[in-house]
PDB file of C-alpha atoms in Angstrom:
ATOM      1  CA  UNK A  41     -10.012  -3.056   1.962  1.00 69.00           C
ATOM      2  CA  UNK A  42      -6.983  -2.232  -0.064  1.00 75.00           C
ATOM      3  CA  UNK A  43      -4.588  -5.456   0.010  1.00 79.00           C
ATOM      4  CA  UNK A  44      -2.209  -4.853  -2.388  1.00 84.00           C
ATOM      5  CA  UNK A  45      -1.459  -2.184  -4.526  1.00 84.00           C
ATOM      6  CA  UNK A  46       0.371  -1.954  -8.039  1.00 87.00           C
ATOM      7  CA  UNK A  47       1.112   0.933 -10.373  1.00 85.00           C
ATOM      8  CA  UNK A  48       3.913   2.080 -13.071  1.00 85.00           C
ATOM      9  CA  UNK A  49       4.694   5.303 -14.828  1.00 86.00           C
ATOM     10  CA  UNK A  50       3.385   7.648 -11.760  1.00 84.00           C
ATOM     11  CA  UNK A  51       5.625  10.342 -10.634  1.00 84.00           C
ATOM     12  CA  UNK A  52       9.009   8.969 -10.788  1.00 79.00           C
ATOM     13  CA  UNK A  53       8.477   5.250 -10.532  1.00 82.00           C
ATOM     14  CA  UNK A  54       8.721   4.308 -14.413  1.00 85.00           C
ATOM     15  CA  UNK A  55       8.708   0.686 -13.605  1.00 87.00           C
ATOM     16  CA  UNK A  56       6.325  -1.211 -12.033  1.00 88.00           C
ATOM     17  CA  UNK A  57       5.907  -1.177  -8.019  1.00 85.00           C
ATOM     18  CA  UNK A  58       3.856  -3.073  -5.755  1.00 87.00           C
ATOM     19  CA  UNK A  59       2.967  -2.315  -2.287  1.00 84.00           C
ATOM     20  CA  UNK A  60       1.387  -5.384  -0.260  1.00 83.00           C
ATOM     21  CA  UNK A  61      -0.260  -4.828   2.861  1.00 82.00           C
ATOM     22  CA  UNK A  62      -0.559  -8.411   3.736  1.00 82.00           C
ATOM     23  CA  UNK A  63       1.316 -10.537   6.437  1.00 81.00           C
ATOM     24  CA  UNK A  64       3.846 -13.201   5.762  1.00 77.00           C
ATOM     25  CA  UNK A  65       2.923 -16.840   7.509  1.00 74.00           C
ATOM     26  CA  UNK A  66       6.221 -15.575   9.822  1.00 76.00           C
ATOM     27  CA  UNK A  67       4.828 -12.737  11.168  1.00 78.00           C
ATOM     28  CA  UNK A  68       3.509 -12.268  14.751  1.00 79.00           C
ATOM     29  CA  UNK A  69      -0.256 -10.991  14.575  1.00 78.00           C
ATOM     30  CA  UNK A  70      -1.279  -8.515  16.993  1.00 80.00           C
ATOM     31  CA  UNK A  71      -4.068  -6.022  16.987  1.00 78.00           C
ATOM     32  CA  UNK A  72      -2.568  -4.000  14.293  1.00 78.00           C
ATOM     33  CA  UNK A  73      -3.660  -6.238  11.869  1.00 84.00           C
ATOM     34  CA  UNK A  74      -7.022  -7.432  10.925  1.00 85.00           C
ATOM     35  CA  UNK A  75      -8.623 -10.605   9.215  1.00 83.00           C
ATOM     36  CA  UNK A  76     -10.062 -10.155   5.791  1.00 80.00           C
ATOM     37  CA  UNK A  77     -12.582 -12.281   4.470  1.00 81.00           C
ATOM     38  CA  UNK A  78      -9.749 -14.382   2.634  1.00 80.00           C
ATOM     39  CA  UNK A  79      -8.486 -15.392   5.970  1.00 76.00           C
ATOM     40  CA  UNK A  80      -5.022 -12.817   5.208  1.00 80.00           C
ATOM     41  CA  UNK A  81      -3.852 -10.476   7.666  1.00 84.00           C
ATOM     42  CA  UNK A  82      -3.715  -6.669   6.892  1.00 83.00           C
ATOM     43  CA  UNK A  83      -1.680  -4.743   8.689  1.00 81.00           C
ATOM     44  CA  UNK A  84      -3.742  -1.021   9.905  1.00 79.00           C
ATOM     45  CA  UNK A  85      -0.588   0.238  10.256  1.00 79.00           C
ATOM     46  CA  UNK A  86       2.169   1.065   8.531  1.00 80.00           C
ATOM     47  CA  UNK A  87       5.381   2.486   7.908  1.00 83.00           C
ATOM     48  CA  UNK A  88       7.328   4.323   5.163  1.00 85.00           C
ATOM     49  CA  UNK A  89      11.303   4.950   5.201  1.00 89.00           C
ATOM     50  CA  UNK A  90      13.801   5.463   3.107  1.00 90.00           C
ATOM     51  CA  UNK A  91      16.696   8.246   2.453  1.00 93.00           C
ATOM     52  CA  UNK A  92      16.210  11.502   0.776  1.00 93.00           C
ATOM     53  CA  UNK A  93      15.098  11.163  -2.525  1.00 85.00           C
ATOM     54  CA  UNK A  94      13.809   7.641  -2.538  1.00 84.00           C
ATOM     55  CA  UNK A  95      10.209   7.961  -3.095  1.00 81.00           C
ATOM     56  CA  UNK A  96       8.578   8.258  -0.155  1.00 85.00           C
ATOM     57  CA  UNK A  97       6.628  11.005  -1.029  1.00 87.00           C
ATOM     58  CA  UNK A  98       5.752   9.616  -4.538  1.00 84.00           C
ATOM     59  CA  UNK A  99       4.525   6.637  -3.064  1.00 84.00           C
ATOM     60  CA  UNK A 100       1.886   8.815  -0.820  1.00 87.00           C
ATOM     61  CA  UNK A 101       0.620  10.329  -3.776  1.00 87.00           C
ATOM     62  CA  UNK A 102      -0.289   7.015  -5.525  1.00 86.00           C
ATOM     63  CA  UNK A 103      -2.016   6.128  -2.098  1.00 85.00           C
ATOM     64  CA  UNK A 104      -3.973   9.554  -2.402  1.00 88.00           C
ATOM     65  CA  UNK A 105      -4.549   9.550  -5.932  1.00 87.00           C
ATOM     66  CA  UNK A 106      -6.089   5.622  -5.563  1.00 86.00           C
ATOM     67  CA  UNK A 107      -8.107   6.878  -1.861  1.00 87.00           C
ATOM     68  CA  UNK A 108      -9.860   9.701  -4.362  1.00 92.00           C
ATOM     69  CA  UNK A 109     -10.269   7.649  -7.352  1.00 89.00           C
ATOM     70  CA  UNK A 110     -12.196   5.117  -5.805  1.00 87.00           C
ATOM     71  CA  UNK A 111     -14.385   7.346  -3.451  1.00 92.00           C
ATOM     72  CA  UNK A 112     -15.002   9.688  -6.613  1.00 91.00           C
ATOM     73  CA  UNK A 113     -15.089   6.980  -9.459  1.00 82.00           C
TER      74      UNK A 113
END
């Protein structure tokens, strides 16, 4: 289970980015999110916005390029 994911120079992020999956204390748990063994909540779902240009499509490709190096590592 993926909880939190950090990477630099990919595409055009130069600096670093991190993506956390993880729940704040604040936030109402429902059954989109699931207990890992820490005790955390991960959410199963989740979103991606942003205006033209911003990313968004970079930031899939460092999900699918971590998805296929860890099944293929």
């Amino acid at each position: 289970m993926i909880r939190k994911l950090t990477f630099n120079n990919f595409c055009s992020f130069s600096e670093d980015v991190e993506i956390d999956f993880t729940a704040s204390a604040s936030t109402n748990v429902d059954n989109s999110f699931v207990t890992s063994n820490l005790g955390g909540h991960i959410t199963t779902l989740t979103g991606v916005f942003g205006p033209n240009g911003a990313g968004k499509t970079s930031l899939l490709k460092a999900l699918a390029f971590a998805n296929f190096f860890l099944l293929h590592s």
